[in-house]
Coordinates of C-alpha atoms in Angstrom, one line a residue:
Chain A
X1 CA 138.3 82.1 103.1
X2 CA 139.3 79.2 105.3
X3 CA 136.5 76.8 104.3
X4 CA 137.6 76.3 100.7
X5 CA 141.2 75.6 101.6
X6 CA 140.2 73.2 104.4
X7 CA 139.1 70.6 101.8
X8 CA 142.6 69.8 100.9
X9 CA 144.0 69.5 104.5
X10 CA 145.5 66.0 105.2
X11 CA 145.4 64.2 108.5
X12 CA 149.2 64.3 108.6
X13 CA 149.0 68.1 108.5
X14 CA 146.4 68.2 111.3
X15 CA 148.5 65.8 113.4
X16 CA 151.5 68.0 112.9
X17 CA 149.4 71.0 114.1
X18 CA 148.0 69.2 117.2
X19 CA 151.5 67.9 118.2
X20 CA 152.8 71.5 117.9
X21 CA 149.9 72.8 120.0
X22 CA 150.6 70.1 122.6
X23 CA 154.3 71.0 122.8
X24 CA 153.4 74.7 123.3
X25 CA 151.1 73.8 126.2
X26 CA 153.5 71.4 127.8
X27 CA 156.2 74.0 127.6
X28 CA 153.9 76.7 129.0
X29 CA 154.5 78.9 125.9
X30 CA 151.0 80.2 126.4
X31 CA 151.1 83.4 124.4
X32 CA 152.3 81.4 121.3
X33 CA 149.5 79.0 122.0
X34 CA 146.9 81.8 122.1
X35 CA 148.1 82.9 118.7
X36 CA 146.9 79.6 117.3
X37 CA 143.3 80.5 118.1
X38 CA 141.0 82.7 116.1
X39 CA 139.7 85.9 117.7
X40 CA 136.2 84.3 118.1
X41 CA 137.6 81.0 119.5
X42 CA 136.1 79.1 122.4
X43 CA 137.8 76.7 124.9
X44 CA 135.5 74.4 126.8
X45 CA 135.6 71.5 129.3
X46 CA 132.1 70.2 130.0
X47 CA 131.0 68.9 133.4
X48 CA 131.8 65.2 133.6
X49 CA 128.1 64.3 133.8
X50 CA 127.1 66.6 130.9
X51 CA 129.6 65.8 128.1
X52 CA 127.2 66.7 125.3
X53 CA 125.7 69.9 126.8
X54 CA 125.6 73.5 125.7
X55 CA 127.2 76.0 128.1
X56 CA 124.3 78.4 127.5
X57 CA 122.0 76.0 129.3
X58 CA 124.3 73.7 131.3
X59 CA 127.0 74.2 133.9
X60 CA 130.5 73.5 132.5
X61 CA 133.9 73.2 134.2
X62 CA 135.3 75.7 131.7
X63 CA 133.5 77.6 128.9
X64 CA 135.8 80.5 127.9
X65 CA 135.4 83.0 125.1
X66 CA 138.6 84.7 123.9
X67 CA 138.3 87.5 126.5
X68 CA 138.2 85.1 129.5
X69 CA 140.8 82.8 127.8
X70 CA 143.2 85.7 127.5
X71 CA 142.5 86.5 131.1
X72 CA 143.1 82.9 132.0
X73 CA 146.5 83.0 130.4
X74 CA 147.4 86.3 132.0
X75 CA 146.4 84.7 135.3
X76 CA 148.5 81.6 134.7
X77 CA 151.5 83.6 134.0
X78 CA 151.1 85.5 137.3
X79 CA 152.8 83.9 140.4
X80 CA 149.6 84.8 142.3
X81 CA 147.7 82.1 140.4
X82 CA 148.4 79.9 143.4
X83 CA 146.9 76.8 142.0
X84 CA 149.6 76.8 139.3
X85 CA 152.5 78.3 141.3
X86 CA 154.7 76.4 141.2
X87 CA 153.2 75.3 138.0
X88 CA 152.3 71.8 136.9
X89 CA 154.4 69.8 134.6
X90 CA 152.3 68.2 131.9
X91 CA 152.9 65.7 129.2
X92 CA 150.3 65.3 126.5
X93 CA 149.9 62.2 124.4
X94 CA 147.6 62.7 121.4
X95 CA 146.4 59.9 119.1
X96 CA 143.5 58.5 117.1
X97 CA 143.2 61.7 115.2
X98 CA 140.2 61.7 112.9
X99 CA 138.7 64.2 110.5
X100 CA 135.0 64.0 111.1
X101 CA 133.8 66.8 108.9
X102 CA 135.4 68.8 106.1
X103 CA 133.1 71.8 105.9
X104 CA 133.6 73.2 108.4
X105 CA 136.6 71.2 109.5
X106 CA 135.9 69.1 112.6
X107 CA 138.6 67.0 114.1
X108 CA 138.7 64.7 117.1
X109 CA 141.6 63.2 118.9
X110 CA 142.2 61.1 122.0
X111 CA 144.3 62.5 124.7
X112 CA 146.1 61.5 127.9
X113 CA 147.5 64.5 129.8
X114 CA 149.8 63.5 132.6
X115 CA 150.1 66.1 135.3
X116 CA 152.8 66.3 137.9
X117 CA 153.0 68.8 140.7
X118 CA 154.9 69.1 144.0
X119 CA 155.4 65.7 145.5
X120 CA 152.3 64.3 143.9
X121 CA 152.2 61.2 141.9
X122 CA 150.8 61.4 138.4
X123 CA 147.2 62.6 137.7
X124 CA 145.9 61.3 134.4
X125 CA 143.4 63.4 132.5
X126 CA 142.0 61.1 129.8
X127 CA 139.5 62.0 127.1
X128 CA 138.8 63.3 123.7
X129 CA 139.5 66.6 122.1
X130 CA 137.0 68.0 119.6
X131 CA 138.3 70.8 117.4
X132 CA 136.7 73.2 115.0
X133 CA 139.6 74.3 112.7
X134 CA 139.9 76.9 110.0
X135 CA 142.6 77.6 107.4
X136 CA 143.7 81.2 107.6
X137 CA 146.3 82.4 105.1
X138 CA 147.4 78.8 104.6
X139 CA 147.7 78.2 108.3
X140 CA 145.5 76.0 110.5
X141 CA 143.9 77.8 113.4
X142 CA 141.6 76.8 116.2
X143 CA 138.1 78.2 116.3
X144 CA 136.7 75.8 118.9
X145 CA 138.5 73.5 121.3
X146 CA 136.6 71.2 123.6
X147 CA 138.3 68.7 126.0
X148 CA 135.8 66.0 127.0
X149 CA 137.0 63.9 130.0
X150 CA 136.1 60.3 130.3
X151 CA 136.1 60.2 134.1
X152 CA 132.6 60.2 135.4
X153 CA 133.5 62.9 137.9
X154 CA 136.7 64.9 138.4
X155 CA 137.2 63.2 141.8
X156 CA 140.9 62.8 142.5
X157 CA 141.8 64.8 139.4
X158 CA 140.9 67.8 141.5
X159 CA 141.0 71.2 139.7
X160 CA 141.5 71.9 136.0
X161 CA 143.7 74.9 136.8
X162 CA 146.0 74.4 133.8
X163 CA 145.1 74.5 130.1
X164 CA 143.8 71.0 129.5
Chain B
X1 CA 139.3 60.9 172.3
X2 CA 141.9 63.6 173.0
X3 CA 141.7 64.9 176.5
X4 CA 142.9 68.3 175.4
X5 CA 139.9 70.5 174.2
X6 CA 139.5 70.9 170.5
X7 CA 138.1 74.4 170.8
X8 CA 139.4 76.9 173.4
X9 CA 136.8 79.6 173.7
X10 CA 137.5 82.3 176.4
X11 CA 135.7 85.5 175.5
X12 CA 136.9 87.3 178.6
X13 CA 140.5 86.7 177.6
X14 CA 139.6 87.4 173.9
X15 CA 140.8 84.0 173.1
X16 CA 139.4 81.6 170.6
X17 CA 141.6 78.8 169.3
X18 CA 141.2 75.6 167.3
X19 CA 143.2 72.6 168.2
X20 CA 144.7 71.5 164.8
X21 CA 144.2 67.9 165.8
X22 CA 140.5 68.5 164.9
X23 CA 141.6 68.7 161.3
X24 CA 144.0 65.7 161.3
X25 CA 143.0 63.1 163.9
X26 CA 141.0 60.0 162.5
X27 CA 139.4 59.7 165.9
X28 CA 137.9 63.2 165.5
X29 CA 136.4 62.2 162.2
X30 CA 134.9 59.0 163.6
X31 CA 133.2 61.1 166.3
X32 CA 132.1 63.7 163.7
X33 CA 130.3 61.0 161.8
X34 CA 128.4 60.0 164.9
X35 CA 127.8 63.4 166.5
X36 CA 127.5 65.6 163.5
X37 CA 126.6 63.7 160.3
X38 CA 124.4 61.1 161.9
X39 CA 122.5 63.7 164.0
X40 CA 122.2 66.9 161.8
X41 CA 119.9 67.5 158.9
X42 CA 122.1 66.8 155.8
X43 CA 121.4 68.1 152.3
X44 CA 120.5 65.4 149.8
X45 CA 119.3 67.1 146.7
X46 CA 116.8 69.6 145.1
X47 CA 113.3 68.6 144.1
X48 CA 113.9 70.0 140.6
X49 CA 116.5 67.2 140.0
X50 CA 113.7 64.6 140.1
X51 CA 110.8 66.0 138.2
X52 CA 108.7 63.0 137.2
X53 CA 107.5 59.8 139.0
X54 CA 110.3 57.3 138.7
X55 CA 113.1 59.9 138.2
X56 CA 116.1 59.1 140.4
X57 CA 119.6 60.1 141.2
X58 CA 122.0 58.0 143.2
X59 CA 124.3 59.8 145.6
X60 CA 126.5 59.3 148.6
X61 CA 125.2 61.1 151.6
X62 CA 126.8 60.8 155.0
X63 CA 128.9 58.0 153.5
X64 CA 125.8 56.0 152.6
X65 CA 124.6 55.2 149.1
X66 CA 121.1 56.6 148.7
X67 CA 118.5 56.8 145.9
X68 CA 117.0 60.3 145.7
X69 CA 113.8 59.9 143.7
X70 CA 110.1 60.5 143.1
X71 CA 107.7 57.7 143.8
X72 CA 104.6 56.7 141.8
X73 CA 102.5 59.3 143.6
X74 CA 105.0 62.0 142.8
X75 CA 106.4 62.4 146.3
X76 CA 110.1 63.0 146.7
X77 CA 111.7 60.0 148.6
X78 CA 115.1 58.9 149.8
X79 CA 115.9 55.2 149.9
X80 CA 119.0 53.6 151.3
X81 CA 120.5 52.0 148.2
X82 CA 120.9 48.4 149.6
X83 CA 119.0 45.3 148.9
X84 CA 117.3 43.8 151.9
X85 CA 118.5 40.3 150.9
X86 CA 122.3 40.5 150.8
X87 CA 123.0 44.2 150.6
X88 CA 124.0 45.0 147.0
X89 CA 123.0 48.3 145.6
X90 CA 119.6 48.1 143.9
X91 CA 120.4 51.0 141.6
X92 CA 123.8 51.4 140.1
X93 CA 123.1 54.1 137.5
X94 CA 123.9 57.7 138.2
X95 CA 120.5 59.0 137.2
X96 CA 117.5 58.1 135.1
X97 CA 113.9 57.0 135.3
X98 CA 113.0 53.6 136.9
X99 CA 109.8 51.6 136.6
X100 CA 111.3 49.4 139.4
X101 CA 114.6 48.9 141.2
X102 CA 116.0 45.4 140.7
X103 CA 119.0 44.0 142.5
X104 CA 120.8 42.1 139.8
X105 CA 122.5 39.7 142.3
X106 CA 119.5 37.4 143.1
X107 CA 116.8 39.4 141.4
X108 CA 114.8 41.0 144.3
X109 CA 112.8 43.8 142.8
X110 CA 111.4 46.9 144.5
X111 CA 108.8 49.3 143.1
X112 CA 109.1 53.1 142.9
X113 CA 107.6 53.4 146.4
X114 CA 110.3 51.1 147.9
X115 CA 108.0 48.1 148.5
X116 CA 109.5 44.7 147.8
X117 CA 107.6 43.7 144.6
X118 CA 109.1 40.4 143.6
X119 CA 111.3 37.7 145.0
X120 CA 112.4 34.9 142.6
X121 CA 111.6 31.5 144.0
X122 CA 109.8 33.0 147.0
X123 CA 108.2 29.5 147.8
X124 CA 111.5 28.3 149.3
X125 CA 111.3 30.8 152.1
X126 CA 109.7 29.6 155.4
X127 CA 106.0 30.4 156.0
X128 CA 106.7 33.4 158.1
X129 CA 108.5 35.3 155.3
X130 CA 106.7 38.5 154.7
X131 CA 107.5 40.7 151.8
X132 CA 106.0 43.7 153.5
X133 CA 108.9 43.6 156.0
X134 CA 111.5 43.9 153.3
X135 CA 110.9 47.2 151.6
X136 CA 113.8 49.5 150.9
X137 CA 114.8 51.3 154.1
X138 CA 114.6 55.0 154.4
X139 CA 116.6 57.4 156.7
X140 CA 114.8 58.1 160.0
X141 CA 113.7 61.5 158.7
X142 CA 113.4 63.2 155.3
X143 CA 112.0 66.7 154.9
X144 CA 112.3 69.6 152.5
X145 CA 112.3 73.4 152.8
X146 CA 111.2 75.2 149.6
X147 CA 112.6 72.5 147.3
X148 CA 115.8 71.7 149.3
X149 CA 115.6 68.1 150.5
X150 CA 117.4 67.0 153.7
X151 CA 117.7 63.7 155.5
X152 CA 118.4 63.0 159.2
X153 CA 119.5 59.6 160.6
X154 CA 118.5 60.6 164.1
X155 CA 114.9 59.5 164.9
X156 CA 114.9 62.0 167.8
X157 CA 115.9 65.0 165.6
X158 CA 114.1 68.3 165.9
X159 CA 112.0 69.1 162.8
X160 CA 113.8 70.6 159.8
X161 CA 112.0 73.8 160.0
X162 CA 113.1 74.5 163.6
X163 CA 116.6 73.2 162.7
X164 CA 117.0 75.7 159.9
X165 CA 115.8 78.6 162.1
X166 CA 117.2 81.9 161.0
X167 CA 118.9 80.4 158.0
X168 CA 115.5 80.3 156.3
X169 CA 115.4 84.1 155.9
X170 CA 118.6 83.8 153.9
X171 CA 117.4 80.9 151.8
X172 CA 114.2 82.9 151.1
X173 CA 116.4 85.8 149.8
X174 CA 117.9 83.5 147.2
X175 CA 114.4 82.2 146.2
X176 CA 113.1 85.7 145.8
X177 CA 115.2 85.9 142.6
X178 CA 112.4 83.9 141.0
X179 CA 109.0 85.6 140.2
X180 CA 107.3 82.4 141.4
X181 CA 109.7 81.7 144.2
X182 CA 111.1 78.6 142.5
X183 CA 114.7 77.9 141.7
X184 CA 116.0 74.9 139.8
X185 CA 119.2 73.0 139.7
X186 CA 120.8 73.5 136.3
X187 CA 122.1 70.5 134.4
X188 CA 125.8 69.7 135.0
X189 CA 127.5 68.8 138.3
X190 CA 131.0 69.9 139.4
X191 CA 132.4 67.0 141.5
X192 CA 135.9 67.1 142.7
X193 CA 138.0 66.0 145.7
X194 CA 140.1 68.3 147.8
X195 CA 142.9 66.8 149.8
X196 CA 142.0 68.6 153.0
X197 CA 139.8 68.3 156.0
X198 CA 136.1 69.2 155.2
X199 CA 135.9 71.9 157.9
X200 CA 138.6 73.9 156.1
X201 CA 136.1 74.3 153.2
X202 CA 133.4 75.4 155.7
X203 CA 135.7 78.2 156.8
X204 CA 136.9 79.0 153.3
X205 CA 133.4 79.2 151.7
X206 CA 132.6 82.3 153.7
X207 CA 135.9 83.6 154.9
X208 CA 136.2 86.9 153.1
X209 CA 139.5 87.7 154.8
X210 CA 141.4 85.7 152.2
X211 CA 139.8 87.3 149.1
X212 CA 142.4 89.9 148.4
X213 CA 145.4 87.7 148.8
X214 CA 144.2 84.4 147.5
X215 CA 142.1 85.8 144.7
X216 CA 144.1 88.8 143.4
X217 CA 144.3 87.3 139.9
X218 CA 140.5 87.1 139.8
X219 CA 140.1 90.7 141.0
X220 CA 142.7 91.7 138.3
X221 CA 140.6 89.9 135.7
X222 CA 137.4 91.8 136.8
X223 CA 139.3 95.1 136.7
X224 CA 140.6 94.3 133.2
X225 CA 137.1 93.5 132.2
X226 CA 135.8 97.0 133.1
X227 CA 134.3 96.2 136.5
X228 CA 134.6 99.2 138.7
X229 CA 136.5 98.5 141.9
X230 CA 136.4 101.1 144.7
X231 CA 139.3 101.6 147.0
X232 CA 138.4 100.0 150.4
X233 CA 137.2 102.5 153.0
X234 CA 139.2 103.0 156.2
X235 CA 139.2 99.9 158.4
X236 CA 138.1 97.7 155.5
X237 CA 140.0 95.3 153.3
X238 CA 137.5 94.9 150.4
X239 CA 135.9 97.3 147.8
X240 CA 132.5 97.2 149.5
X241 CA 131.1 96.9 153.0
X242 CA 130.2 93.5 154.3
X243 CA 129.1 91.7 157.4
X244 CA 129.6 88.4 159.0
X245 CA 126.5 87.1 160.9
X246 CA 125.9 84.3 163.4
X247 CA 122.4 82.9 162.7
X248 CA 122.3 80.4 165.6
X249 CA 122.4 76.6 165.5
X250 CA 125.8 76.8 163.7
X251 CA 124.3 78.5 160.7
X252 CA 126.1 81.6 159.6
X253 CA 126.4 83.9 156.7
X254 CA 128.2 86.8 155.1
X255 CA 126.0 89.7 154.0
X256 CA 127.9 92.0 151.6
X257 CA 127.2 95.0 149.4
X258 CA 127.7 93.7 145.9
X259 CA 130.6 95.0 143.8
X260 CA 131.1 92.1 141.4
X261 CA 127.9 92.0 139.4
X262 CA 124.8 89.7 139.8
X263 CA 122.7 88.0 137.1
X264 CA 119.7 89.1 139.3
X265 CA 120.1 92.0 138.8
X266 CA 123.2 94.1 138.6
X267 CA 124.9 94.4 135.2
X268 CA 128.6 94.5 134.8
X269 CA 130.6 94.9 131.5
X270 CA 131.6 91.1 131.2
X271 CA 127.9 90.3 130.8
X272 CA 128.0 92.1 127.4
X273 CA 126.0 95.0 126.1
X274 CA 123.4 92.6 124.6
X275 CA 122.4 91.5 128.1
X276 CA 122.0 95.0 129.6
X277 CA 118.3 95.4 128.8
X278 CA 117.5 92.0 130.0
X279 CA 119.2 92.5 133.4
X280 CA 117.3 95.9 133.7
X281 CA 114.0 94.1 132.9
X282 CA 114.8 91.5 135.7
X283 CA 115.5 94.4 138.0
X284 CA 112.2 96.1 137.2
X285 CA 110.3 92.9 137.8
X286 CA 112.0 92.5 141.2
X287 CA 111.1 96.1 142.2
X288 CA 107.5 95.7 141.0
X289 CA 107.1 92.4 142.9
X290 CA 109.0 93.0 146.1
X291 CA 109.2 96.8 146.4
X292 CA 112.4 98.9 146.2
X293 CA 113.9 97.9 149.5
X294 CA 113.5 94.2 149.2
X295 CA 114.6 94.3 145.6
X296 CA 117.8 96.0 146.6
X297 CA 118.3 93.4 149.3
X298 CA 117.9 90.6 146.7
X299 CA 119.9 92.2 143.9
X300 CA 122.6 94.3 145.6
X301 CA 123.9 92.0 148.3
X302 CA 126.0 88.9 148.1
X303 CA 125.5 86.2 150.8
X304 CA 127.4 83.0 151.4
X305 CA 125.2 81.1 153.7
X306 CA 126.3 78.0 155.7
X307 CA 123.5 75.6 156.6
X308 CA 125.3 73.6 159.4
X309 CA 127.3 71.5 158.9
X310 CA 128.1 71.1 155.2
X311 CA 125.8 73.0 152.8
X312 CA 126.5 76.4 151.3
X313 CA 124.3 78.6 149.2
X314 CA 126.8 80.9 147.6
X315 CA 124.7 83.8 146.2
X316 CA 127.5 85.8 144.7
X317 CA 128.4 86.3 141.1
X318 CA 125.9 83.5 140.4
X319 CA 124.2 81.1 142.7
X320 CA 126.1 78.0 143.6
X321 CA 124.8 75.2 145.8
X322 CA 127.8 73.5 147.3
X323 CA 128.0 70.5 149.6
X324 CA 130.8 68.3 150.7
X325 CA 131.6 65.5 153.0
X326 CA 134.7 63.9 154.4
X327 CA 136.1 60.7 152.9
X328 CA 139.0 60.8 155.3
X329 CA 140.5 63.3 157.8
X330 CA 142.5 64.8 155.0
X331 CA 140.2 64.4 152.1
X332 CA 136.7 65.6 151.1
X333 CA 134.4 65.2 148.2
X334 CA 132.8 68.3 146.9
X335 CA 129.7 68.6 144.8
X336 CA 128.4 71.9 143.4
X337 CA 125.6 72.9 141.1
X338 CA 124.3 76.1 139.6
X339 CA 120.8 77.3 140.7
X340 CA 118.6 79.6 138.6
X341 CA 115.0 80.9 138.6
X342 CA 112.7 78.5 136.8
X343 CA 111.3 81.2 134.5
X344 CA 114.7 82.6 133.5
X345 CA 115.1 83.6 129.8
X346 CA 117.7 81.8 127.7
X347 CA 119.8 85.1 127.6
X348 CA 119.7 85.5 131.4
X349 CA 120.5 81.8 131.9
X350 CA 123.5 82.2 129.6
X351 CA 124.8 85.2 131.6
X352 CA 124.2 83.3 134.9
X353 CA 126.2 80.3 133.8
X354 CA 129.0 82.4 132.3
X355 CA 129.2 84.5 135.4
X356 CA 129.4 81.3 137.5
X357 CA 132.4 80.0 135.7
X358 CA 134.5 83.2 136.0
X359 CA 134.8 82.6 139.8
X360 CA 133.5 79.3 140.8
X361 CA 134.4 75.7 140.2
X362 CA 137.3 73.5 139.5
X363 CA 138.1 75.4 136.3
X364 CA 137.1 78.9 137.5
X365 CA 139.6 81.7 137.9
X366 CA 139.2 81.6 141.7
X367 CA 138.1 78.3 143.2
X368 CA 141.3 76.4 142.2
X369 CA 143.3 78.8 144.3
X370 CA 141.0 78.0 147.3
X371 CA 141.6 74.3 146.7
X372 CA 145.3 75.0 146.6
X373 CA 145.1 77.0 149.9
X374 CA 143.2 74.2 151.7
X375 CA 145.6 71.5 150.4
X376 CA 148.5 73.7 151.5
X377 CA 146.9 74.1 155.0
X378 CA 146.5 70.3 155.2
X379 CA 150.1 69.7 154.3
X380 CA 151.2 72.3 156.9
X381 CA 149.1 70.6 159.5
X382 CA 151.4 67.6 159.6
X383 CA 153.1 69.8 162.3
X384 CA 150.0 69.8 164.5
X385 CA 151.8 68.3 167.5
X386 CA 154.5 71.1 167.4
X387 CA 152.1 73.9 166.3
X388 CA 148.8 72.9 167.9
X389 CA 146.6 76.0 167.9
X390 CA 145.0 78.3 165.3
X391 CA 143.5 81.6 166.4
X392 CA 140.1 82.5 165.1
X393 CA 139.8 85.8 166.9
X394 CA 139.3 88.5 164.2
X395 CA 136.7 91.0 165.4
X396 CA 136.5 89.6 168.9
X397 CA 137.3 92.8 170.6
X398 CA 134.7 94.7 168.7
X399 CA 131.3 95.6 170.0
X400 CA 128.3 95.2 167.7
X401 CA 128.8 94.9 163.9
X402 CA 131.2 92.2 162.7
X403 CA 132.7 92.5 159.2
X404 CA 132.8 89.7 156.6
X405 CA 136.6 89.9 157.0
X406 CA 136.2 89.3 160.8
X407 CA 135.7 85.8 162.0
X408 CA 132.5 85.9 164.1
X409 CA 130.7 83.7 161.5
X410 CA 133.6 81.2 161.5
X411 CA 133.4 81.0 165.3
X412 CA 129.7 80.4 165.0
X413 CA 130.4 77.2 163.1
X414 CA 133.1 76.0 165.5
X415 CA 131.1 76.7 168.6
X416 CA 128.2 74.5 167.3
X417 CA 130.7 71.9 166.1
X418 CA 132.3 71.8 169.6
X419 CA 129.0 71.7 171.4
X420 CA 127.8 68.7 169.3
X421 CA 131.2 66.9 169.5
X422 CA 131.0 67.2 173.3
X423 CA 127.4 66.0 173.6
X424 CA 126.7 62.7 175.2

């Protein structure tokens, strides 16, 4: 269904969608964010030294299917998720949005995610998102979402305990 | 150095306390670098990371840049990554395959064996200049045990084999997962800093007392994923029985009955129905090769092994190799890899890596809470002058068996640490 419709999607529509997603994540409206994803969606953050790898054969930082991603969100909403209690404040800046493929729809965008927590100065997660999108009943939805960090190692970024 | 002892150990009085200055004071770290890191066998890398002649990986080990590599003859070597001319690093790439190592500053070039191969304008050096005296330097000792390569900067160090002692039995248990006894490091490194003293991660990596409170959201996730969780028996905190063991020389381990699934070879629902037959096949291979008793030991126990001072083999819901070193009294750098049997099928490998990520690593459902705990401790330790002592006495009044939620194995680390810190 989605593939045929995706041909007509404009970059402006995709940008609108990504900005909406970023706002949901920054506002910790995590259940609404989950609803943007298809039931077979994946969320991945590759290891910094294996940015091109496949999680079936390489160690990632995060490689969630929807079951674990729902569990991750359940956890993040729980005050016993100590790494995010009190939770981080984040601010995502997304730009350089490009449609790389039409069928299926593949989109990349640059990101800077500023993270603030406790008395800490800013941590900047910089990199590139790679999305597989589908059009479902006229709505864009996320089938795959990969956040590829530019840092050569996590180093002072520490954990990726929030949704990057 | 502080005149007050850093460890107060009085078994008669059932007292064992750590002076919190040990986790804060820069002078303690300075002494640790001399007495611990420059005298112990320190993990460098695994042979599977450098497969072919010329393969290299650059790393920081004990604060020194090193080249971990294979020479022309296929032997694993460790070179100090510094040109003999002015000191620049001769290899600045993270990994790769090198024909030679060239210092870009003045062009001194070394071959794969570390020998100085070429010096531009060599004729200008005085007659006594001998290239043979300017090869890449190596640490005083480099040795390996079953694929794990260690270095030692102390020329008088005891051999690696003797140093590892009883820890070898527990390394062997991990290697028994492989039909040929060979494990490999899987592509992809988790490298992250923790703003805490490195010894806090020693404790945390095999302290099972914190599991229920720190990791309740992870336990909830397992329960919600259909993993059966028994109620703890009387006198226990965890769903299964587990021990803490002092292996001597500062090495120590937990030794627990598994409840959380193991890629080799105890299936749990999160692995998926499609993997069930494969996990059963792996189990059958273990039994055929090792016999029922040893197979149960390999497949049905979790062990978090400390190789003193800073290497852990975490053989839990996957196998993680974790090492870390201080970059300051209140900061450490952690590196972790996944380890798997060389002959593992693509399906089993996928299960292993997926299972790894549920618990371990900077994006896992558990490790970030450990990081948070250690950073919280470090911040709290700013009060170390007012609140100087931490008790590590769990299990101290007990005869015989020590549980994984007791602290006998933590004390084993601290006793060795204290002994070495006090050595001349």
